[in-house]
mmCIF file of C-alpha atoms in Angstrom:
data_model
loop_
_atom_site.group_PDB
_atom_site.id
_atom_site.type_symbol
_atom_site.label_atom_id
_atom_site.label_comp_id
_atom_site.label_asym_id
_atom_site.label_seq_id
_atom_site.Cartn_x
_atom_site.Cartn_y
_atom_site.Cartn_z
ATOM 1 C CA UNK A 1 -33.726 10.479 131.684
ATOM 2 C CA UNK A 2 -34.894 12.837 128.560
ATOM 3 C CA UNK A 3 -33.204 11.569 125.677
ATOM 4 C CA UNK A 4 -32.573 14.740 123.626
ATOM 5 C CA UNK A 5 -31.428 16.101 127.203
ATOM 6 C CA UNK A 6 -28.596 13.383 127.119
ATOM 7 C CA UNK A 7 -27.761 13.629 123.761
ATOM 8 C CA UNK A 8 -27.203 17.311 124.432
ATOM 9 C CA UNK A 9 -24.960 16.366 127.453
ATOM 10 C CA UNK A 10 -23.083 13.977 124.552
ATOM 11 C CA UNK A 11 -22.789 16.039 121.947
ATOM 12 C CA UNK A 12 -21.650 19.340 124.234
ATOM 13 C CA UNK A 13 -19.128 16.740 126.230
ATOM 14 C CA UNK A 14 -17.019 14.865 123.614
ATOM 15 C CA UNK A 15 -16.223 14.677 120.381
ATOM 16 C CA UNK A 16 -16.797 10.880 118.519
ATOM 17 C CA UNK A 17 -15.145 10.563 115.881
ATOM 18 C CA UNK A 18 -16.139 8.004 113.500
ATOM 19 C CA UNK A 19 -13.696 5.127 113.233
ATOM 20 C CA UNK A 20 -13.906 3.332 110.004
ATOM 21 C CA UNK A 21 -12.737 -0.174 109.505
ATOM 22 C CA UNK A 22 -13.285 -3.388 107.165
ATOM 23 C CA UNK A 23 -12.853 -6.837 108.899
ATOM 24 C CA UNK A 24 -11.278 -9.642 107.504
ATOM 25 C CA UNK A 25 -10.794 -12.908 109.133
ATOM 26 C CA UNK A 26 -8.409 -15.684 108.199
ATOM 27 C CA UNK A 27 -6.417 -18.633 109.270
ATOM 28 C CA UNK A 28 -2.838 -18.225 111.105
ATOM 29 C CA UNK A 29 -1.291 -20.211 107.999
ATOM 30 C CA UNK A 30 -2.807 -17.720 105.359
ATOM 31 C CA UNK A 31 -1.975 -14.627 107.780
ATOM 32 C CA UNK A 32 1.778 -15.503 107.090
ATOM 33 C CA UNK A 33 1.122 -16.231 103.532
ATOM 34 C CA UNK A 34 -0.420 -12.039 103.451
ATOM 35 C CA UNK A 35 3.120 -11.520 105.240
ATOM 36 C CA UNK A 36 5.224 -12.723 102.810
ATOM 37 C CA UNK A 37 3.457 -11.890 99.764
ATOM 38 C CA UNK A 38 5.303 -8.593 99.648
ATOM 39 C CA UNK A 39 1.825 -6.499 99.979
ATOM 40 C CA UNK A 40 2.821 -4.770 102.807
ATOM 41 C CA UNK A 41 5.902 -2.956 102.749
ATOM 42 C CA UNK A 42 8.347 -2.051 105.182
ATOM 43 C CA UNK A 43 8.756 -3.562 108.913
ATOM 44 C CA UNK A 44 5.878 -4.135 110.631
ATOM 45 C CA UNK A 45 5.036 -2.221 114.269
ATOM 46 C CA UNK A 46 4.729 -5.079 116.737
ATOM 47 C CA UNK A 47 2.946 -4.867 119.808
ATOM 48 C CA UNK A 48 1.876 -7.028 122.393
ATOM 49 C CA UNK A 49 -2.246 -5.582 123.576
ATOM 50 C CA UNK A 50 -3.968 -7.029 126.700
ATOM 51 C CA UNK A 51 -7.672 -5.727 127.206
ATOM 52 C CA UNK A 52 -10.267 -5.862 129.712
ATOM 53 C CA UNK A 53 -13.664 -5.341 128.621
ATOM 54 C CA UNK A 54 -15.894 -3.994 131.337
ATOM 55 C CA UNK A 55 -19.647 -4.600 131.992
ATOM 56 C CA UNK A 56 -22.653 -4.784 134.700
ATOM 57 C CA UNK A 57 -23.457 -8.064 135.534
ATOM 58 C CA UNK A 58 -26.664 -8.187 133.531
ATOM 59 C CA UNK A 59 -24.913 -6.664 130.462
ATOM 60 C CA UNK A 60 -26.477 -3.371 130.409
ATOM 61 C CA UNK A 61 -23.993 -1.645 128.138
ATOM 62 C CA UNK A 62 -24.056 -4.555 125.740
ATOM 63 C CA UNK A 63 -28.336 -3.912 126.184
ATOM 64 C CA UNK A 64 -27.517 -0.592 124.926
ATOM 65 C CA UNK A 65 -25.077 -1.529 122.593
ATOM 66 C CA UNK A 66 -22.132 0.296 124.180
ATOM 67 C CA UNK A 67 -18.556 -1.989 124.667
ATOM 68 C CA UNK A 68 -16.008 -0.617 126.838
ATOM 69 C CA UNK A 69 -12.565 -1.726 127.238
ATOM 70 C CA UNK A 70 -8.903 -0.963 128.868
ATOM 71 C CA UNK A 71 -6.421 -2.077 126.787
ATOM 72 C CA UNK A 72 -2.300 -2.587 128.014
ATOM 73 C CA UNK A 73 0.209 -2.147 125.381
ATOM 74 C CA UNK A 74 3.622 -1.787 127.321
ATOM 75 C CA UNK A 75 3.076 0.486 130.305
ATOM 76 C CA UNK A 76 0.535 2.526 128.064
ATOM 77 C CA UNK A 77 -3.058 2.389 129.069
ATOM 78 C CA UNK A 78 -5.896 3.362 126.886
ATOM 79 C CA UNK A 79 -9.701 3.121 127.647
ATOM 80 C CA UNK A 80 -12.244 2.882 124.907
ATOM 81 C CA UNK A 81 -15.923 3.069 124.239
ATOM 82 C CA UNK A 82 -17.389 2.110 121.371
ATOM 83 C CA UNK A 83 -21.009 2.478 119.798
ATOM 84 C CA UNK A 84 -21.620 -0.893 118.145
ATOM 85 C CA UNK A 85 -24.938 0.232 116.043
ATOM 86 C CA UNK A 86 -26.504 -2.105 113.505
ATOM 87 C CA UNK A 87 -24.997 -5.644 113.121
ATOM 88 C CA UNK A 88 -22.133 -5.124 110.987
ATOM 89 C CA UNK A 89 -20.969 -7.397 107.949
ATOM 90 C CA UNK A 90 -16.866 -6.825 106.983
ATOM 91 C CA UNK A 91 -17.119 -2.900 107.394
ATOM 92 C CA UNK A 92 -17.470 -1.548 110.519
ATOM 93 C CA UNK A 93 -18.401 2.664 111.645
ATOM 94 C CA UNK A 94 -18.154 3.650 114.859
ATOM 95 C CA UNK A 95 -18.609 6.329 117.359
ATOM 96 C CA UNK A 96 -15.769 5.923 119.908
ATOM 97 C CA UNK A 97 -14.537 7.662 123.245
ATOM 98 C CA UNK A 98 -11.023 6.916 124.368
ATOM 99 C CA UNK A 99 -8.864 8.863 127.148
ATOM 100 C CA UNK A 100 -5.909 7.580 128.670
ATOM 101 C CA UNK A 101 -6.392 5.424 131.946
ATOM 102 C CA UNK A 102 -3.335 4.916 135.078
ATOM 103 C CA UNK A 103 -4.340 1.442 135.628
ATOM 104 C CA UNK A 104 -6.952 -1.129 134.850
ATOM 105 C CA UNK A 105 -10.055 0.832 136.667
ATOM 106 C CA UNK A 106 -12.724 2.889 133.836
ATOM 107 C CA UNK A 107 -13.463 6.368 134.430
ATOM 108 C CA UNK A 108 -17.101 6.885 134.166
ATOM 109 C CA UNK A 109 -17.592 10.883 133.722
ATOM 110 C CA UNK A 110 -19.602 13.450 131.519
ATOM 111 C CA UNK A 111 -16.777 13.018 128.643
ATOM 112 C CA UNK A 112 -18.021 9.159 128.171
ATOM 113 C CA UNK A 113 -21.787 8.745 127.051
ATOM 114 C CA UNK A 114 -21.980 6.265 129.643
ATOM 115 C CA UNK A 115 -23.385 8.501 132.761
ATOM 116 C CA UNK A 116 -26.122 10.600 130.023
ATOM 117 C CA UNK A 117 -27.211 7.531 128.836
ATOM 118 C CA UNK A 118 -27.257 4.832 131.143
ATOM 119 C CA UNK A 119 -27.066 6.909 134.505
ATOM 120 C CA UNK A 120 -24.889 5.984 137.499
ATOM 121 C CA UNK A 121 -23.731 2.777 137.098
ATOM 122 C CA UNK A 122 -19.738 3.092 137.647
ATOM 123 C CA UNK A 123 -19.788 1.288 140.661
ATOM 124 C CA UNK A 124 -21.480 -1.532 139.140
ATOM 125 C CA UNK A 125 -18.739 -2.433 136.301
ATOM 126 C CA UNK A 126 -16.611 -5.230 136.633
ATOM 127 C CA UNK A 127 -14.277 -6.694 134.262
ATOM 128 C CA UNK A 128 -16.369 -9.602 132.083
ATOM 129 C CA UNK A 129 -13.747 -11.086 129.497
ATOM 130 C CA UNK A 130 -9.954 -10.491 128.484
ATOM 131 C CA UNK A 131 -8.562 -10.399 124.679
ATOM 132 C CA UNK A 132 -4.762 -11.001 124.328
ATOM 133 C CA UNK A 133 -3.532 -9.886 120.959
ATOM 134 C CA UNK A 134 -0.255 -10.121 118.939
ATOM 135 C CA UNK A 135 -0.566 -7.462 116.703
ATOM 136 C CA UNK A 136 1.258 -6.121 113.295
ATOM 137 C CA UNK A 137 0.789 -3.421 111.428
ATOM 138 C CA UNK A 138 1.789 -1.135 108.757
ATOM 139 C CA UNK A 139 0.463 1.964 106.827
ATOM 140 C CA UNK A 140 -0.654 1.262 103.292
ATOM 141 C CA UNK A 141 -1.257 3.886 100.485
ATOM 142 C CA UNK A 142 -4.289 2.476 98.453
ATOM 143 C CA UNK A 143 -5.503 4.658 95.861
ATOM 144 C CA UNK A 144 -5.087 8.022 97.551
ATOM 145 C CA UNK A 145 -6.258 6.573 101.047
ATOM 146 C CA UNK A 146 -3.957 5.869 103.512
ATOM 147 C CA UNK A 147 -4.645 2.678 105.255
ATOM 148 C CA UNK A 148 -3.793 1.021 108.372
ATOM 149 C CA UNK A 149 -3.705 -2.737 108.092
ATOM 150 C CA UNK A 150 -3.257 -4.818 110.828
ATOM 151 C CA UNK A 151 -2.904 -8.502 111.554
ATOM 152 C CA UNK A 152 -4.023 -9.666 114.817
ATOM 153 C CA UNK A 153 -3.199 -13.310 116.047
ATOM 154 C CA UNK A 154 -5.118 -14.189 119.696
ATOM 155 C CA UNK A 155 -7.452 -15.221 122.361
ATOM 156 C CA UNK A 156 -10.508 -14.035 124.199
ATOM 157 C CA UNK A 157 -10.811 -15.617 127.421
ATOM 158 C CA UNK A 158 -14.279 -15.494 129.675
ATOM 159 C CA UNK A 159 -13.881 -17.647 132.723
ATOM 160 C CA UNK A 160 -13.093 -21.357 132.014
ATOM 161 C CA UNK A 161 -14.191 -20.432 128.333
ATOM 162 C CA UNK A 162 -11.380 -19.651 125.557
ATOM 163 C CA UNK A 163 -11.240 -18.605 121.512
ATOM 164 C CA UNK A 164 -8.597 -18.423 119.720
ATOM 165 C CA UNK A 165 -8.855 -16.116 116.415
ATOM 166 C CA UNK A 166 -6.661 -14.791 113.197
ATOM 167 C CA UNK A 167 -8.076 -11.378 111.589
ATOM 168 C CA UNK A 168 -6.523 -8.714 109.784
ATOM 169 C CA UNK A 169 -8.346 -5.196 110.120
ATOM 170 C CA UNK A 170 -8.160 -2.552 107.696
ATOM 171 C CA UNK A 171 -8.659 0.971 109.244
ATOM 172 C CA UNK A 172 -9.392 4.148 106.864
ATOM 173 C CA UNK A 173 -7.242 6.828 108.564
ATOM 174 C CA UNK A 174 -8.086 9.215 105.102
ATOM 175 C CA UNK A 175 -9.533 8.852 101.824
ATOM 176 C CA UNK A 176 -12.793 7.329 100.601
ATOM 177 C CA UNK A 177 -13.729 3.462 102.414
ATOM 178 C CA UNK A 178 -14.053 2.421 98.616
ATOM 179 C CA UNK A 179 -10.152 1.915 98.681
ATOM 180 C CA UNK A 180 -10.946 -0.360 101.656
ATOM 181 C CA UNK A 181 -12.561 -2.960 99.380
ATOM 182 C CA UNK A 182 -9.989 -2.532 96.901
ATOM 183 C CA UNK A 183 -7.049 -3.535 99.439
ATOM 184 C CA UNK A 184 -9.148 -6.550 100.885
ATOM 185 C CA UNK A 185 -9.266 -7.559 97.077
ATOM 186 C CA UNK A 186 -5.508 -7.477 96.711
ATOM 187 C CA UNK A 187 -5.263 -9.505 99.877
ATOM 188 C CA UNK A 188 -7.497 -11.671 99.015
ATOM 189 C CA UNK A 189 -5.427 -12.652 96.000
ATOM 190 C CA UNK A 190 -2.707 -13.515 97.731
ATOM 191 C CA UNK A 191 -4.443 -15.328 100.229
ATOM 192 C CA UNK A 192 -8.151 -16.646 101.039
ATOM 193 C CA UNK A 193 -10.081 -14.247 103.357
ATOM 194 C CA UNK A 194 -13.452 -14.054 104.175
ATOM 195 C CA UNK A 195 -15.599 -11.273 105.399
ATOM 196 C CA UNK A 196 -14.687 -10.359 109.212
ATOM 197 C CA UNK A 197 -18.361 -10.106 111.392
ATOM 198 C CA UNK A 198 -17.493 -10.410 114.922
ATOM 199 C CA UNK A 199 -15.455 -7.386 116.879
ATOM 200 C CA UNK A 200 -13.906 -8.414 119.325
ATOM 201 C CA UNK A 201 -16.027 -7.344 121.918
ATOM 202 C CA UNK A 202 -18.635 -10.090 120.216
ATOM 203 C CA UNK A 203 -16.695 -12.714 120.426
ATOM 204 C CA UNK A 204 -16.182 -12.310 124.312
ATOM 205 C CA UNK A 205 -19.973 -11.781 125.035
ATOM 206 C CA UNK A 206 -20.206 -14.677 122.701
ATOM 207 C CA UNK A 207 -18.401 -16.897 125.835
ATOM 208 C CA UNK A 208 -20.569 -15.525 128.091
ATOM 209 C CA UNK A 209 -23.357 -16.619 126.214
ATOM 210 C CA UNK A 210 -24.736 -20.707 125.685
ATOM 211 C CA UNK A 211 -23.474 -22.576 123.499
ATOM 212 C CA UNK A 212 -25.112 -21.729 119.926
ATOM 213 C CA UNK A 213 -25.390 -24.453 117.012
ATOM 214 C CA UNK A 214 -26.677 -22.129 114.116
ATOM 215 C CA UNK A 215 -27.955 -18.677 113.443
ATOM 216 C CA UNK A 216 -31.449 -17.405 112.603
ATOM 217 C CA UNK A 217 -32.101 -13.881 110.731
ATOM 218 C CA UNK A 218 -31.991 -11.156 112.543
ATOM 219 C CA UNK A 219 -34.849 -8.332 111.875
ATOM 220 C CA UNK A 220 -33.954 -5.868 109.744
ATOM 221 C CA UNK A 221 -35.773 -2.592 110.936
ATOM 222 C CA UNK A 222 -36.005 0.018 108.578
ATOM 223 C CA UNK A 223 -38.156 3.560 108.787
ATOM 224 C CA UNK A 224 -40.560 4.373 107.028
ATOM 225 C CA UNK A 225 -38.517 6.982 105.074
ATOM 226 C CA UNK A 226 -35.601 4.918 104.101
ATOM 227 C CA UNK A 227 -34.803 4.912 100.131
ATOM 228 C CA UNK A 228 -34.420 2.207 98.147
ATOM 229 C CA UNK A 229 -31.099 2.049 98.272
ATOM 230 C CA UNK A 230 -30.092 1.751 101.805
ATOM 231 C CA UNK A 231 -33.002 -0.306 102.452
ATOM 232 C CA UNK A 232 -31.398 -2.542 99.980
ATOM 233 C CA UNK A 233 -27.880 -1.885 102.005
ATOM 234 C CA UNK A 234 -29.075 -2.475 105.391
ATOM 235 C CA UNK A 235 -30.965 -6.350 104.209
ATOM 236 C CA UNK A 236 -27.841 -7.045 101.789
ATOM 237 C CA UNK A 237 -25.907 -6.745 105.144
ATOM 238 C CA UNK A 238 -28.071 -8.541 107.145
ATOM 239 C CA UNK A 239 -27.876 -11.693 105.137
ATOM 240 C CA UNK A 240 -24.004 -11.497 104.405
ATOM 241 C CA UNK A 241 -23.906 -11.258 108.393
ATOM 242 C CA UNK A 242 -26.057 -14.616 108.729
ATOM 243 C CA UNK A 243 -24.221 -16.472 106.087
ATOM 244 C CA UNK A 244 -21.264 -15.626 107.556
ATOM 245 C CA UNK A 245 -21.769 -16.127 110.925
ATOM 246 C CA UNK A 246 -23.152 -19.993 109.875
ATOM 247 C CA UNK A 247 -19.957 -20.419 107.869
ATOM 248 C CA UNK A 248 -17.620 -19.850 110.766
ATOM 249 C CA UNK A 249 -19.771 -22.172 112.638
ATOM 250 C CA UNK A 250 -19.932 -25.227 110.188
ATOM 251 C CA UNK A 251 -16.281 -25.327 109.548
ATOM 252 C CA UNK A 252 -15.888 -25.248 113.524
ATOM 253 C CA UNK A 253 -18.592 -27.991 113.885
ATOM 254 C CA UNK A 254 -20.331 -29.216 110.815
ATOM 255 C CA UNK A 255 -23.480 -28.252 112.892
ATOM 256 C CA UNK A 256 -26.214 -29.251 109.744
ATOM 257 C CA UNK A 257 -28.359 -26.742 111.294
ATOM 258 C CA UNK A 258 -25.655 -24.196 110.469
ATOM 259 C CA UNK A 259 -25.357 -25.465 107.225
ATOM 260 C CA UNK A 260 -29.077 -24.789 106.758
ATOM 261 C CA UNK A 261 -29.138 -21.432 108.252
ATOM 262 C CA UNK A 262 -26.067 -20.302 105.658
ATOM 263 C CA UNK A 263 -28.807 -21.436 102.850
ATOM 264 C CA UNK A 264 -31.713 -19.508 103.858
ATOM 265 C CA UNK A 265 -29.336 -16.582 104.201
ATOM 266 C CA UNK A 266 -28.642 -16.875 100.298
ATOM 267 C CA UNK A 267 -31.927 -17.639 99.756
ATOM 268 C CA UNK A 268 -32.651 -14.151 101.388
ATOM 269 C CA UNK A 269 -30.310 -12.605 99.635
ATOM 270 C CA UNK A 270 -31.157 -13.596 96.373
ATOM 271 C CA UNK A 271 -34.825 -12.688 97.044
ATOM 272 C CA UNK A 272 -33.367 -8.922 97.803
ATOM 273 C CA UNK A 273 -31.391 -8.970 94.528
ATOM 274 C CA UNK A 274 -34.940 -9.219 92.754
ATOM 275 C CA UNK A 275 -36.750 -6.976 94.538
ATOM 276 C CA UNK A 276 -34.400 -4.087 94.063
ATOM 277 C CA UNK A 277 -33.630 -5.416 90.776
ATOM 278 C CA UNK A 278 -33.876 -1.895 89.229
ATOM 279 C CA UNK A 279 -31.145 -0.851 91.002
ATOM 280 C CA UNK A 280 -28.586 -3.286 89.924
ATOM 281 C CA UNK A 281 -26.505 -2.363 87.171
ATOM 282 C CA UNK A 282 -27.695 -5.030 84.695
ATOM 283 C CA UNK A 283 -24.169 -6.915 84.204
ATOM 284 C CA UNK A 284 -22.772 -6.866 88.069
ATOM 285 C CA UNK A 285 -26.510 -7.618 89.151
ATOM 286 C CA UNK A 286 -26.334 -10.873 86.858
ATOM 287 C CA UNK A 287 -22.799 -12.177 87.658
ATOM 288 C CA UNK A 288 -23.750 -11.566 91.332
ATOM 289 C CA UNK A 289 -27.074 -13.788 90.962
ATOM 290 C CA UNK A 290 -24.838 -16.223 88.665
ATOM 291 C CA UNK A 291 -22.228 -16.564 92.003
ATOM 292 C CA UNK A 292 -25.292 -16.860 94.304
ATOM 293 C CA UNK A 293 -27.241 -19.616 92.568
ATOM 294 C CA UNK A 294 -23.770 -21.423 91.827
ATOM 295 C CA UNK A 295 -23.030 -20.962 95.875
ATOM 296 C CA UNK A 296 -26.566 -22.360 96.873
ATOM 297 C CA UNK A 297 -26.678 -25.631 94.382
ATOM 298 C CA UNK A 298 -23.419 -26.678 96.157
ATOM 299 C CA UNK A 299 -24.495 -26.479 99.863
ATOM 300 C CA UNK A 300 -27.910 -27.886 98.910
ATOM 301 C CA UNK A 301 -25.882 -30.907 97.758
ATOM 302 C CA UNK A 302 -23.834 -30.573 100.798
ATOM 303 C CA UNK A 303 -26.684 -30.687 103.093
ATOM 304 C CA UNK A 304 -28.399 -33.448 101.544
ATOM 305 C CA UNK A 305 -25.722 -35.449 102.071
ATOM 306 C CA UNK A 306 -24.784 -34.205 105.616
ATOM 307 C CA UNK A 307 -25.536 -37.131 108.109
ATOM 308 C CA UNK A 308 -28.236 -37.050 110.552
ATOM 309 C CA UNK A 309 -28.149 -38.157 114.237
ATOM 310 C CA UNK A 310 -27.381 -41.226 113.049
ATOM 311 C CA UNK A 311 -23.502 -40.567 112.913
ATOM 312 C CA UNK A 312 -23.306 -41.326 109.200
ATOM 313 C CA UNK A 313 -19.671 -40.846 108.157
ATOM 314 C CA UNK A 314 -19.552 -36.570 107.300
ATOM 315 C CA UNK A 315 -19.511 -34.871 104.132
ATOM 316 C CA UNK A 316 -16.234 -32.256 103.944
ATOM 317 C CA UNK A 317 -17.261 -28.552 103.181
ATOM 318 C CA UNK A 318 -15.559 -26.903 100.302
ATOM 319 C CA UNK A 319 -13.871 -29.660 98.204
ATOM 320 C CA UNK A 320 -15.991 -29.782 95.256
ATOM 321 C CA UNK A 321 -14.343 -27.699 92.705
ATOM 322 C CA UNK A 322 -15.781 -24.353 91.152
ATOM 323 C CA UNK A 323 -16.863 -23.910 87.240
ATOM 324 C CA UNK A 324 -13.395 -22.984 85.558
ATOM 325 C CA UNK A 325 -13.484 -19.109 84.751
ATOM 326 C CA UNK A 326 -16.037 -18.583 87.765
ATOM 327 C CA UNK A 327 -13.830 -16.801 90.557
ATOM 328 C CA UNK A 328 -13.968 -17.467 94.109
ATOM 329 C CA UNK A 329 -16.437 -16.675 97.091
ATOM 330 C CA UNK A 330 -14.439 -16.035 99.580
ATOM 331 C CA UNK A 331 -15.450 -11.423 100.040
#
């Protein structure tokens, strides 16, 4: 199919708004630590979500990085499809389609981008994974934005394969995504969190996929006419998203290769602080190579002392303690 002929279909079909959202993942004990730390005010909506996530059975809307979903809060049904883009890191914006469904089967028509861009393949979709999800949430004012916060305890389940997971998501319903940051920092000092980089949708096809011990760099494609300055965004976010994703994989395993990995992600990233050096403010371009270097020292320590195959006793991650005055790592 022409593409500029489906992108007219699109764009003449639906409207997609953007949704815009920062990710924050943490541990069930420091989720109720958020909850009573008096941060978010008021009673919290509670809800109960069960969603299907939908695919063909070689993945094509994954391929063309499309996740669609019915999700079951009470007797309310709600389908949605999302546009993932480029690999996120925390903050999240996406193009999405929702409509309300009568029961668990998508509708595949001209207001979904799925027909214009992928053709006729409704009758090949078939549920792939389920998420479960407590959820709470409240509405935050956050320097002139209002903010929906949310706290999500649950489980994705892919055949015999299970994950449990804790995240809170912070959604900008208006204002500027700066105030965003500056609610994940509030949270963050009341309890540790740590940049959210899976949606859920990734952590199903994540089941579906093998078993993975550590994570390589991804490529980071750029135009030819990119500026400096989202050049620098788009690698900065590439290496936060390797780190990150090596992190959640050495405290679930203490993989070493993981370990590794999470190192040549800083290693990356400090590279891309001194090429783009000139546009760093002088001071927050220091402190942030300071943090880095200070970050890298202690897992190169770490990993020479991680055991081989030999099954030496382990090496715990995180218990050496920081420089006093340095703050911590954990955004």
């Amino acid at each position: 199919m022409n593409s500029k002929k489906a992108a007219g279909r699109i764009s003449s079909a639906v409207t997609m708004p953007d949704e815009v959202e920062l990710k924050l993942a943490l541990s069930p004990r420091h989720a109720d630590v958020l909850e009573s730390a008096g941060l978010m005010a008021g009673t919290p909506r509670k809800t109960r979500q069960r969603s299907i996530y939908f695919d063909t059975s070689d993945h094509r809307l994954l391929q063309a990085g499309l996740s669609l979903r019915i999700r079951r809060s009470g007797r309310k049904r709600v389908q949605t499809i999302k546009a993932g883009g480029a690999p996120a890191a925390g903050l999240f914006a996406r193009p999405e389609w929702e409509r309300a469904v009568a029961d668990d089967t998508p509708v595949i028509d001209d207001t979904t981008p799925i027909p214009a861009l992928l053709g006729d393949l409704g009758s090949g979709l078939a549920p792939v994974f389920t998420v479960n999800v407590e959820r709470r949430a409240w509405d935050i004012n956050e320097g002139g934005a209002v903010i929906e916060l949310v706290l999500d305890r649950g489980e994705v389940v892919a055949g015999d394969r299970r994950s449990s997971f804790c995240e809170a998501e912070l959604e900008l319903k208006s204002g500027e995504p700066a105030a965003l940051f500056a609610l994940a920092h509030k949270l963050d000092a009341a309890a540790p969190v740590r940049l959210g980089i899976q949606t859920k949708a990734g952590r199903g096809y994540a089941l579906l996929a093998p078993v993975v011990t550590a994570f390589k760099a991804e490529p980071v494609l750029l135009n030819h006419d990119v500026i400096a300055a989202r050049a620098f965004q788009h690698v900065v976010r590439a290496c936060l998203r390797q780190f990150r994703l090596n992190e959640d994989l050495f405290f679930t395993g203490r993989a070493p290769e993981a370990l590794h990995q999470a190192r040549v992600a800083l290693r990356r990233l400090r590279s891309a602080f001194s090429i783009f050096k000139a546009l760093l403010d002088d001071g927050v371009g220091t402190g942030l190579r300071d943090e880095l270097r200070w970050l890298a020292t202690e897992l190169g320590e770490r990993e020479a002392s991680m055991p081989c195959s030999s099954g030496r006793r382990p090496v715990r991650f995180g218990t050496t303690s920081r420089p006093r005055g340095k703050p911590p790592m954990s955004m």
